[in-house]
Structure formats: C-alpha cells, structure tokens
Coordinates of C-alpha atoms in Angstrom, one line a residue:
X20 CA 0.1 0.0 -0.1
X21 CA 2.5 2.3 1.0
X22 CA 4.4 2.1 -2.6
X23 CA 1.1 2.7 -4.3
X24 CA 0.9 5.7 -2.2
X25 CA 4.0 7.2 -3.5
X26 CA 3.4 6.2 -6.8
X27 CA -0.1 8.4 -6.6
X28 CA 1.9 11.4 -5.5
X29 CA 3.8 11.1 -8.7
X30 CA 0.3 11.3 -10.6
X31 CA -0.7 14.2 -8.2
X32 CA 2.2 16.8 -8.9
X33 CA -0.5 19.2 -10.2
X34 CA -3.3 19.0 -7.8
X35 CA -5.9 20.4 -9.9
X36 CA -5.2 17.1 -12.7
X37 CA -7.6 15.8 -9.8
X38 CA -10.7 16.1 -8.0
X39 CA -12.2 13.6 -5.7
X40 CA -15.4 13.7 -4.2
X41 CA -16.8 10.7 -1.9
X42 CA -20.8 9.7 -2.7
X43 CA -22.3 6.4 -2.1
X44 CA -19.8 5.1 0.2
X45 CA -17.9 5.0 -3.0
X46 CA -14.7 7.2 -4.5
X47 CA -14.8 9.4 -7.8
X48 CA -12.3 10.7 -9.7
X49 CA -13.3 13.6 -12.7
X50 CA -10.1 12.7 -14.2
X51 CA -8.3 9.4 -15.9
X52 CA -5.4 9.8 -14.9
X53 CA -6.4 9.4 -11.0
X54 CA -7.3 5.8 -11.6
X55 CA -4.0 5.0 -9.6
X56 CA -4.8 7.2 -6.5
X57 CA -8.7 6.6 -6.4
X58 CA -8.1 2.9 -6.3
X59 CA -5.8 3.3 -3.6
X60 CA -7.9 5.1 -1.4
X61 CA -11.0 2.9 -2.7
X62 CA -9.3 -0.3 -1.1
X63 CA -8.1 1.7 1.8
X64 CA -11.8 2.2 3.1
X65 CA -12.6 -0.8 1.4
X66 CA -15.1 1.1 -1.3
X67 CA -15.9 0.2 -5.2
X68 CA -15.0 3.0 -7.7
X69 CA -17.2 4.8 -10.2
X70 CA -17.6 7.8 -12.5
X71 CA -18.7 10.7 -10.6
X72 CA -21.4 12.8 -11.6
X73 CA -22.8 16.0 -9.9
X74 CA -25.2 15.3 -6.4
X75 CA -28.5 17.1 -7.0
X76 CA -30.1 17.6 -3.6
X77 CA -34.5 18.0 -3.9
X78 CA -37.4 17.1 -2.3
X79 CA -40.0 14.6 -3.8
X80 CA -43.9 15.0 -4.1
X81 CA -46.0 13.5 -1.7
X82 CA -47.1 9.9 -2.2
X83 CA -47.4 8.8 1.2
X84 CA -50.5 8.6 3.8
X85 CA -50.4 11.7 4.4
X86 CA -51.7 12.5 0.8
X87 CA -55.4 11.9 1.1
X88 CA -55.8 14.7 4.0
X89 CA -55.3 17.8 1.6
X90 CA -55.4 18.8 -1.8
X91 CA -52.2 20.6 -4.0
X92 CA -52.8 24.0 -5.1
X93 CA -50.2 25.4 -7.3
X94 CA -48.2 26.9 -4.9
X95 CA -47.4 23.6 -3.4
X96 CA -46.4 22.1 -6.3
X97 CA -44.0 24.6 -7.2
X98 CA -42.3 24.1 -4.1
X99 CA -42.1 20.6 -4.2
X100 CA -40.6 20.5 -7.9
X101 CA -38.3 23.1 -6.3
X102 CA -37.0 20.5 -3.7
X103 CA -37.1 17.3 -5.0
X104 CA -34.6 14.1 -4.7
X105 CA -34.2 12.0 -6.9
X106 CA -34.3 8.4 -6.1
X107 CA -31.1 7.3 -7.7
X108 CA -29.3 9.9 -5.5
X109 CA -31.2 8.4 -2.7
X110 CA -29.5 4.9 -3.6
X111 CA -26.1 6.2 -4.2
X112 CA -25.7 7.1 -1.4
X113 CA -27.2 4.2 0.5
X114 CA -26.3 1.4 -1.9
X115 CA -23.0 -0.3 -1.0
X116 CA -22.4 -1.8 2.9
X117 CA -18.8 -2.6 2.0
X118 CA -17.8 0.1 4.6
X119 CA -19.3 -1.2 7.8
X120 CA -18.7 -4.9 7.4
X121 CA -21.9 -6.4 8.0
X122 CA -23.0 -6.5 4.7
X123 CA -21.9 -10.4 4.3
X124 CA -25.0 -13.1 3.6
X125 CA -24.6 -14.6 6.9
X126 CA -22.5 -14.5 10.4
X127 CA -22.0 -17.2 12.8
X128 CA -22.3 -15.0 15.7
X129 CA -20.6 -15.3 19.3
X130 CA -22.1 -12.8 21.9
X131 CA -20.3 -11.7 24.8
X132 CA -21.8 -9.3 27.2
X133 CA -19.7 -7.5 29.7
X134 CA -21.3 -7.3 33.2
X135 CA -20.9 -4.2 35.5
X136 CA -20.6 -5.0 38.8
X137 CA -20.8 -1.3 40.1
X138 CA -20.3 2.2 38.9
X139 CA -22.1 4.8 36.6
X140 CA -22.8 2.1 33.9
X141 CA -23.8 -0.8 36.6
X142 CA -27.7 -1.6 35.4
X143 CA -30.1 -1.3 37.9
X144 CA -33.7 -2.1 36.2
X145 CA -32.4 -5.5 34.3
X146 CA -30.0 -8.2 34.5
X147 CA -27.3 -9.8 32.8
X148 CA -29.1 -12.8 31.6
X149 CA -32.2 -10.3 30.6
X150 CA -29.6 -7.9 28.5
X151 CA -28.0 -11.7 26.8
X152 CA -31.7 -12.8 25.6
X153 CA -32.3 -9.1 23.7
X154 CA -28.9 -9.1 22.3
X155 CA -30.1 -12.7 21.3
X156 CA -33.0 -11.1 19.8
X157 CA -31.1 -8.3 17.8
X158 CA -29.1 -10.8 15.9
X159 CA -31.6 -13.4 15.2
X160 CA -33.7 -10.1 13.5
X161 CA -31.0 -10.7 10.9
X162 CA -31.9 -12.8 8.4
X163 CA -28.7 -15.6 8.0
X164 CA -27.0 -14.4 11.1
X165 CA -27.4 -17.3 13.8
X166 CA -25.7 -17.8 17.7
X167 CA -23.2 -20.0 18.2
X168 CA -22.2 -19.6 21.7
X169 CA -23.2 -16.6 24.3
X170 CA -21.3 -15.5 27.6
X171 CA -21.5 -13.1 29.8
X172 CA -18.5 -12.0 32.2
X173 CA -17.9 -10.2 35.1
X174 CA -15.8 -6.6 34.8
X175 CA -14.5 -4.2 36.9
X176 CA -13.1 -1.8 34.1
X177 CA -15.4 -1.3 31.2
X178 CA -14.0 1.7 29.9
X179 CA -10.8 -0.1 29.3
X180 CA -9.1 -1.1 25.5
X181 CA -9.9 -5.0 26.0
X182 CA -13.0 -3.9 28.7
X183 CA -12.0 -7.3 30.9
X184 CA -9.8 -7.6 32.9
X185 CA -6.5 -9.5 31.9
X186 CA -7.5 -12.7 33.5
X187 CA -10.9 -12.7 31.9
X188 CA -10.1 -11.4 28.5
X189 CA -7.1 -14.7 28.5
X190 CA -10.4 -17.3 29.2
X191 CA -12.6 -15.4 26.6
X192 CA -10.2 -15.1 23.7
X193 CA -8.8 -18.8 24.0
X194 CA -13.1 -19.5 24.2
X195 CA -13.8 -17.4 21.4
X196 CA -10.3 -19.4 19.4
X197 CA -11.6 -23.0 20.2
X198 CA -15.4 -22.3 18.8
X199 CA -15.4 -23.3 15.7
X200 CA -17.1 -21.4 12.9
X201 CA -17.2 -18.4 14.6
X202 CA -17.1 -15.0 11.9
X203 CA -18.2 -12.6 13.9
X204 CA -18.0 -11.5 17.7
X205 CA -20.6 -8.9 19.1
X206 CA -19.6 -7.3 21.8
X207 CA -22.8 -6.2 23.7
X208 CA -22.4 -2.3 24.4
X209 CA -22.9 0.8 23.4
X210 CA -20.2 2.2 21.3
X211 CA -16.7 0.6 21.3
X212 CA -13.9 2.7 20.9
X213 CA -11.7 2.1 17.2
X214 CA -8.8 1.5 19.1
X215 CA -10.9 -1.1 20.8
X216 CA -12.5 -2.0 18.3
X217 CA -9.1 -3.3 16.1
X218 CA -7.5 -4.5 19.7
X219 CA -10.3 -6.9 20.1
X220 CA -10.3 -7.9 16.0
X221 CA -6.6 -8.4 16.0
X222 CA -6.5 -11.1 19.6
X223 CA -9.5 -12.7 18.3
X224 CA -8.9 -13.2 14.2
X225 CA -12.6 -12.1 13.4
X226 CA -15.0 -9.2 12.7
X227 CA -16.0 -7.4 15.9
X228 CA -19.4 -5.3 16.5
X229 CA -21.2 -3.2 19.1
X230 CA -24.9 -2.7 19.4
X231 CA -24.5 0.8 17.5
X232 CA -23.5 -1.2 14.5
X233 CA -25.9 -4.2 14.9
X234 CA -28.6 -2.2 15.2
X235 CA -27.4 0.2 12.6
X236 CA -27.6 -3.2 9.9
X237 CA -31.0 -4.2 11.3
X238 CA -32.2 -0.8 10.5
X239 CA -30.3 -1.0 6.7
X240 CA -32.8 -4.2 6.3
X241 CA -35.8 -2.4 7.0
X242 CA -34.9 0.8 5.8
X243 CA -37.9 1.7 2.9
X244 CA -38.2 5.4 2.0
X245 CA -36.0 7.9 1.1
X246 CA -35.9 9.7 4.5
X247 CA -34.9 6.8 6.2
X248 CA -32.2 5.4 3.7
X249 CA -30.7 8.9 4.8
X250 CA -30.4 9.0 8.1
X251 CA -28.9 5.4 8.0
X252 CA -25.9 7.1 5.7
X253 CA -25.6 9.7 8.4
X254 CA -25.6 7.0 11.0
X255 CA -23.0 5.2 9.2
X256 CA -20.6 8.6 9.2
X257 CA -18.6 7.8 12.8
X258 CA -18.6 3.5 11.8
X259 CA -16.6 4.9 8.2
X260 CA -14.6 7.3 10.4
X261 CA -13.5 4.3 12.9
X262 CA -12.8 1.7 10.2
X263 CA -10.7 4.4 8.8
X264 CA -8.6 5.1 11.8
X265 CA -7.9 1.5 12.4
X266 CA -6.7 1.3 8.5
X267 CA -4.2 3.8 9.1
X268 CA -3.3 2.8 12.3
X269 CA -2.5 -0.3 10.4
X270 CA -0.7 1.5 7.7
X271 CA 1.7 3.5 10.5
X272 CA 2.6 0.5 11.5
X273 CA 3.7 -0.6 7.8
X274 CA 5.4 2.7 7.3
X275 CA 3.0 4.1 4.8
X276 CA 0.4 5.7 6.7
X277 CA 1.4 9.3 6.5
X278 CA 3.0 10.2 3.4
X279 CA 1.3 13.2 1.3
X280 CA -0.4 13.3 -1.7
X281 CA 1.7 14.7 -4.0
X282 CA 2.4 18.5 -3.8
X283 CA -1.2 19.3 -1.9
X284 CA 0.0 19.1 1.3
X285 CA -2.6 16.5 2.9
X286 CA -1.6 12.8 3.8
X287 CA -4.3 10.1 2.4
X288 CA -5.8 10.4 5.9
X289 CA -6.5 14.0 5.4
X290 CA -8.1 13.3 2.0
X291 CA -10.1 10.8 3.6
X292 CA -11.6 12.7 6.6
X293 CA -12.4 15.7 4.2
X294 CA -14.5 13.1 2.1
X295 CA -16.3 11.7 4.6
X296 CA -16.6 15.4 5.7
X297 CA -18.1 15.6 1.7
X298 CA -20.7 13.1 2.1
X299 CA -22.1 14.3 5.8
X300 CA -23.0 17.4 3.6
X301 CA -24.5 16.0 1.7
X302 CA -26.8 13.8 3.6
X303 CA -27.5 17.0 5.5
X304 CA -28.4 18.8 3.1
X305 CA -30.9 16.5 1.5
X306 CA -32.2 16.2 5.2
X307 CA -32.7 19.6 6.3
X308 CA -35.1 19.6 2.5
X309 CA -37.0 16.3 4.3
X310 CA -37.2 18.4 7.3
X311 CA -39.0 21.2 5.5
X312 CA -41.3 19.3 3.4
X313 CA -42.2 17.5 7.3
X314 CA -42.8 20.9 8.7
X315 CA -44.9 21.7 5.5
X316 CA -47.4 18.1 6.3
X317 CA -47.5 19.6 9.7
X318 CA -48.4 23.0 8.9
X319 CA -51.2 21.5 6.8
X320 CA -52.2 18.9 9.6
X321 CA -53.0 21.8 11.5
X322 CA -54.8 23.8 9.3
X323 CA -56.8 21.1 9.0
X324 CA -57.5 20.6 12.2
X325 CA -56.6 16.8 12.3
X326 CA -55.6 16.1 16.0
X327 CA -52.3 14.0 16.4
X328 CA -51.7 11.3 18.2
X329 CA -48.2 9.6 18.3
X330 CA -48.1 6.6 19.5
X331 CA -44.3 5.2 21.1
X332 CA -43.2 2.7 22.6
X333 CA -39.8 0.4 23.0
X334 CA -39.4 -1.9 19.8
X335 CA -41.6 -4.0 19.1
X336 CA -44.4 -3.3 21.8
X337 CA -46.9 -3.7 19.4
X338 CA -47.6 0.5 17.9
X339 CA -48.6 -1.0 14.8
X340 CA -50.6 -3.6 16.0
X341 CA -52.7 -0.9 18.0
X342 CA -52.9 1.5 15.5
X343 CA -54.6 -1.3 12.6
X344 CA -56.8 -2.3 15.4
X345 CA -58.0 1.2 16.1
X346 CA -58.0 2.6 12.6
X347 CA -59.1 -0.7 11.3
X348 CA -56.4 -0.1 8.6
X349 CA -56.0 -3.4 6.5
X350 CA -52.6 -1.7 4.9
X351 CA -50.8 -1.8 8.0
X352 CA -48.8 -5.4 8.3
X353 CA -47.6 -5.7 11.9
X354 CA -44.5 -7.5 12.3
X355 CA -43.1 -9.6 15.4
X356 CA -39.2 -8.1 15.2
X357 CA -37.4 -5.4 16.0
X358 CA -37.7 -2.5 14.8
X359 CA -40.0 -3.4 12.4
X360 CA -41.0 0.6 11.4
X361 CA -38.6 3.3 10.7
X362 CA -40.9 5.9 8.7
X363 CA -42.7 7.7 11.1
X364 CA -46.3 7.0 9.1
X365 CA -49.7 8.5 10.2
X366 CA -53.7 6.5 9.5
X367 CA -57.0 8.1 10.3
X368 CA -59.2 6.5 12.5
X369 CA -62.7 7.8 14.3
X370 CA -62.3 8.1 17.8
X371 CA -66.8 7.3 19.7
X372 CA -67.4 10.9 18.5
X373 CA -66.9 10.4 14.9
X374 CA -64.1 13.0 15.5
X375 CA -61.3 11.9 13.0
X376 CA -57.1 11.6 14.8
X377 CA -54.1 11.0 12.8
X378 CA -52.2 8.3 14.6
X379 CA -48.5 8.6 14.0
X380 CA -46.8 5.4 14.3
X381 CA -43.1 6.2 15.4
X382 CA -39.6 4.3 15.2
X383 CA -39.6 2.1 18.7
X384 CA -37.2 2.7 21.2
X385 CA -34.2 0.7 22.4
X386 CA -31.3 0.8 25.3
X387 CA -27.8 1.8 25.0
X388 CA -28.3 3.2 22.3
X389 CA -25.5 6.5 21.3
X390 CA -27.3 9.9 20.9
X391 CA -25.1 9.8 17.3
X392 CA -27.9 7.3 16.6
X393 CA -30.9 8.9 17.7
X394 CA -29.6 11.9 16.4
X395 CA -29.6 11.1 12.7
X396 CA -33.1 9.8 13.2
X397 CA -34.3 13.8 14.8
X398 CA -36.5 14.9 11.7
X399 CA -38.7 12.0 12.1
X400 CA -38.8 12.1 16.0
X401 CA -39.8 15.8 15.5
X402 CA -43.3 14.9 14.6
X403 CA -43.5 13.1 18.6
X404 CA -43.0 17.0 19.9
X405 CA -46.0 18.4 17.8
X406 CA -48.3 16.1 18.4
X407 CA -51.7 17.0 20.6
X408 CA -51.1 14.1 22.3
X409 CA -49.0 10.9 23.0
X410 CA -49.8 6.7 23.7
X411 CA -46.6 5.2 25.5
X412 CA -47.6 1.2 24.4
X413 CA -45.7 -0.9 26.7
X414 CA -45.3 -4.5 26.4
X415 CA -46.5 -6.0 30.2
X416 CA -45.8 -9.4 29.4
X417 CA -42.3 -8.7 28.8
X418 CA -39.7 -9.3 31.6
X419 CA -38.1 -6.1 31.4
X420 CA -41.2 -4.1 31.1
X421 CA -40.0 -1.6 33.7
X422 CA -36.8 -1.3 32.3
X423 CA -38.0 -0.6 28.7
X424 CA -41.0 1.9 30.4
X425 CA -37.6 3.5 32.1
X426 CA -35.4 3.8 28.5
X427 CA -38.5 5.5 26.4
X428 CA -38.3 8.3 29.4
X429 CA -35.3 8.8 29.5
X430 CA -35.1 9.2 25.4
X431 CA -38.3 11.5 25.8
X432 CA -36.6 14.0 28.1
X433 CA -33.9 13.6 26.1
X434 CA -35.7 14.9 23.4
X435 CA -37.3 18.1 25.5
X436 CA -40.9 16.9 24.9
X437 CA -42.8 20.0 26.4
X438 CA -44.2 19.0 30.0
X439 CA -47.4 19.6 29.2
X440 CA -47.5 16.8 26.3
X441 CA -45.9 14.6 28.7
X442 CA -48.0 15.1 31.7
X443 CA -51.1 14.4 29.4
X444 CA -49.7 11.4 27.7
X445 CA -51.4 8.4 28.1
X446 CA -50.3 4.8 29.3
X447 CA -51.2 1.2 27.5
X448 CA -50.6 -1.9 28.8
X449 CA -50.3 -4.0 25.5
X450 CA -50.6 -7.6 25.4
X451 CA -52.8 -8.5 28.4
X452 CA -53.6 -12.1 26.9
X453 CA -50.5 -13.2 27.3
X454 CA -50.4 -12.5 31.4
X455 CA -52.8 -14.7 33.5
X456 CA -55.4 -13.7 35.3
X457 CA -53.6 -10.1 34.5
X458 CA -54.2 -7.2 36.9
X459 CA -53.0 -2.9 36.3
X460 CA -50.6 -2.5 39.4
X461 CA -50.1 1.1 38.5
X462 CA -52.6 3.8 38.4
X463 CA -54.2 5.8 34.8
X464 CA -53.1 2.8 32.7
X465 CA -55.3 1.3 30.0
X466 CA -55.4 -2.2 29.8
X467 CA -55.4 -3.6 26.2
X468 CA -54.6 -6.5 23.5
X469 CA -54.0 -4.8 20.3
X470 CA -53.8 -8.2 18.8
X471 CA -57.3 -9.6 20.3
X472 CA -58.8 -6.2 20.4
X473 CA -59.8 -6.1 23.9
X474 CA -59.9 -3.3 25.9
X475 CA -60.0 -0.6 22.6
X476 CA -63.5 1.0 23.4
X477 CA -62.5 2.2 26.8
X478 CA -58.9 3.4 25.4
X479 CA -60.5 5.9 22.4
X480 CA -63.1 7.2 25.4
X481 CA -59.9 7.9 27.2
X482 CA -58.2 9.6 23.7
X483 CA -61.1 11.4 23.2
X484 CA -61.4 13.1 26.6
X485 CA -57.7 13.8 26.1
X486 CA -57.7 15.2 22.9
X487 CA -60.8 17.4 23.7
X488 CA -58.8 18.6 26.9
X489 CA -55.2 19.2 24.9
X490 CA -56.9 20.7 22.3
X491 CA -59.3 23.3 23.7
X492 CA -62.1 22.1 22.1
X493 CA -65.5 22.4 22.8
X494 CA -68.5 21.2 22.9
X495 CA -71.7 22.9 22.0
X496 CA -74.6 22.7 21.4
X497 CA -76.0 24.5 18.3
X498 CA -78.9 25.6 16.6
X499 CA -79.1 25.8 12.8
X500 CA -81.3 26.3 9.9
X501 CA -82.3 23.8 7.8
X502 CA -82.5 25.9 5.1
X503 CA -78.7 26.8 5.0
X504 CA -75.7 25.7 4.3
X505 CA -75.2 25.2 8.4
X506 CA -74.7 21.7 9.1
X507 CA -73.2 20.8 6.1
X508 CA -70.7 23.0 7.0
X509 CA -70.6 21.4 10.7
X510 CA -70.2 18.5 8.9
X511 CA -67.0 19.3 7.1
X512 CA -65.3 21.5 9.3
X513 CA -66.4 20.2 12.9
X514 CA -67.3 17.2 14.7
X515 CA -71.2 15.7 14.6
X516 CA -72.1 14.2 17.7
X517 CA -75.7 14.3 17.4
X518 CA -78.9 16.3 15.4
X519 CA -82.3 16.7 17.3
X520 CA -84.5 18.1 14.2
X521 CA -87.2 20.3 15.0
X522 CA -89.6 20.0 12.6
X523 CA -91.8 23.0 13.1
X524 CA -89.3 25.4 13.4
X525 CA -87.6 24.2 10.7
X526 CA -84.5 23.7 12.2
X527 CA -82.5 21.4 14.2
X528 CA -79.8 21.4 17.1
X529 CA -76.6 19.9 16.6
X530 CA -74.2 18.8 19.0
X531 CA -70.4 19.6 18.2
X532 CA -66.7 18.6 19.0
X533 CA -65.2 22.5 17.4
X534 CA -62.3 24.0 18.0
X535 CA -62.0 27.4 18.5
X536 CA -60.8 28.6 15.1
X537 CA -63.7 26.7 13.5
X538 CA -66.4 28.0 16.0
X539 CA -65.0 31.8 15.1
X540 CA -65.2 31.1 11.2
X541 CA -68.6 29.4 12.0
X542 CA -69.8 32.6 14.0
X543 CA -68.5 34.7 10.9
X544 CA -70.3 33.2 8.4
X545 CA -73.6 32.4 9.9
X546 CA -73.9 35.6 11.8
X547 CA -77.7 36.4 10.8
X548 CA -78.7 32.6 10.9
X549 CA -78.0 32.9 7.3
X550 CA -75.2 32.3 4.1

C-alpha cells in the first residue's frame, strides 16, 4: 500500500488534474489520470470506484399516507418541484455496505456481554441474563445470522481497551478461538472505540460488532423510504470514521500511513477525512430538505385541524398492531420483530364521537443506543414534539417492561418534549392476553390486547377526552337553520355528534365538537343564521 501511495504522489504533482468526491460510499475521480489514486484510496476503506456525477438535492412529491388529507394548489406544487430529491441520488448514498463490514450474507456470531458489577455503567433495572436475551434477539432479527455461542463475563473496567481484566480476557479469547466456525463477535456494549475494536479484532481474528453497528444494520435491512435511507447513511458516518482510523493505524505500523499526496500537503488520512465530511454534508443537506417537507405536512394537518396522536414505545411493543386495531387499516402489516417500523406513517381513525384523529406510528426505542444514532433520526422524532397527544405503549408481558419504560422516558426527556405533552401522555399496557389473570398495578393505565382487540373502546374514550382537553376544542349545542348550509358546513369543519331535528321550526339542534378557530369562522359566516 505504501508503494502505491508513493506512485499516486507522482500522478498528483498538479493538484488540478484530479478532483475527488465521496458519494454512495464510493470514491469518484473526474479524471482518468487519477485512477491509481482512486483505487488506492478505495481499497483503503473498502469501497468500489465509479464515475462521478454531480449531486442534486431535491424533495419528492407527496406519496405517503398523508396524501389523502389535503389537496394541492399550484403554490404547493411549485415548492415540491423545487425540493425534489431523485431516487437515484438517495440510492447512491445508501447502497454499498462494504465500509461497515456488515453486508455479508450470513454471520455465525459469538455474543459477549460484559456484566458491570458497580459504577455509573451498572444497570439497576435489569439483569445480565435479560440483556443477553435482548442481544440474542437483535442477532436473530437479521436474516442468515445465527448465534453459535454466548457468554456473560464480569468486569470492573468496562472503559479499558479490552473491556475485561487480563485473566478474564485471556479466558474469553481462548473460548472464542476454540469455538469452530465463528465469523463475528458481538460485544453487547453501546459503542466500542476504534482502538478497542482494533485490539479485539487483532486478538480474536474475526470481525467485532457493538450494539451501534448491529442495530444500524437492522435499520438498513428495514429501510424503505428516502428519509430512512438518508438517516441511516448519516448514522453510518461514525462507523466509517472508526474504520478509517483503524486502517490508517495499520498503515502507520507498515510505515505508509503518514505519506503526503503529491503537492497537496494532505496525507492520505486527511484526504479520506475530507471526503467523509463532503459525504456527510450532502446527506445533511438532503435531510434538511426533507425536514422542511415534514414541517409543511404538519402545517397542512394543523390547518385542517386534525388532532395528531403519536404512538410510541420500546421496539416490538405492538405499536403498529394497536394502530391497526384502532383504525381498521387493513394495509398495515405488523411484524413480530425489532425495528420493523423506521419511517413515520400517519393513519386516520375515528373516535366514538366520530372525530377524526391521525395516529402517527413512530420508530421503536431501545436501551443503550448512542446519541449519534438518535440524532440521525431527529427529524423523524420531531413529529412527537408536535403532537396533540402521546400514547406510550408497553409490552406488559415482557420481563423487562419496567426497564423498557425507563428507557423510553429517558429518550423523551433527551428530546425535550414539552411538559404539557408529557403530563397528558396516555400509558397503554399491551399484550395482556399473554398474562394470566392480569391486574393493573399502576394508576391510570389502560390494559389492552391490540392483537385480540380487547380494551379498545375504553382506550378510545380516554383518547377522546384527552384530545378535547389538550386541543382546546369545545362541545357545543348549536341551533341551525336547515334551509341554509350550516349543517353541511358543520359536518365538514367540525365533529357532529348528534342532530335533533325540530321539524315545526325547520331547524335542528346540533351537538358538535369544534375548535376555537372553526367556531370563529362559523359565527362569522352564519352571523345572521343564514348564508
């Protein structure tokens, strides 16, 4: 590699002859004379080489479950055309998996769980056995990945490069080396430093993953929309940087990592860092455009005054199944796996009063996830902040349900959800059909079985009551003239609960749930009882 870099130096004596950009986890060169450098740099971080083309950022026309809510006028169409993001550009940023070392068709995984006995990293609401079970669940979520062995080992020094003390590390290393067919080790910690990852891989001779990389790969397998793919591409940047540091450390040991490239004054490592920054900027620009689109969707929903209910919870707690039961949306296909939902989807449903509400299905939460991963999905999670009501769904049958609740509340705290929204949050105990003789042990919780559709009527009544309180809607009896368009207007702009016709008077008393703004428009339009 060092000789190859020295050869590249000669080619790049004139810096203007070659321009590199980083796209789709690939290296691009605008001149064929840079082919040698391009291949050297690509080999360094495990990337293919392709021909370059300019990156264009734009936004798609609305093609999601929000589309049925509002029509478009020329002004909206013009804004959408200006903010269009071609599918091909998103795919280029998303496609190649080489830099993560996770794209193999299968892995035989050895799981190691460090059991921290004391200190700030000790888990108090769970056990090492339950955390190991969750780690197994993560691996088993991935197709063609299989757990071949697992071990829980105590540690007092989780912050050290090798995590364990010398004796325990030696025992662990011998066990890994003696287990046949292992292709990867999953260390069940939030995030390994580049130095730790390199040390462990050198000691064990196989790929080493942490929770960040495994969860990110699950996200990648489940990504469907542009936004999810871009968010995952952004979350992969720290892993690419880690790999780059490890590769450069290996080159330094061989005497070739600090070589300068031609007259540019940049080392090969600095070039790669610059390319990663360029890639990150492209992704952030695209996500910023999608963030503006999401803001537009929220504005349109607010204009139509549909209450928004965000359904959230720990991954695989049954959020999608509950929304399907509440809305009767046959298009929803819940899956019994972790992180089946990555994209925010919106589904309309009706409450007992016939009030239409929008249920927002959100990404599931998980314990011990780095802030970088949560930050990558911040645009998606912003929808939670702008809801009228939160519904926290808990899998009450899960042995870690208390710990899961604590993790969800911690994430919401970090997202700085408004106090008023947190205080009105409705807690749902789901999967009660899996518990014999279930009895609620906490006040103000609503027991349901989304799968069996038990407890849904009580839940809908509570949701309606909370929405009326939080949105400031009014429940009024309005007398309308049946010879005018008053009644049809109320059906369109408010929630009509009951109509009592007064035939002798040619009028009716209408019981409605109506917002302050809509009631103001009503009084202005029908101030004399006619239109």
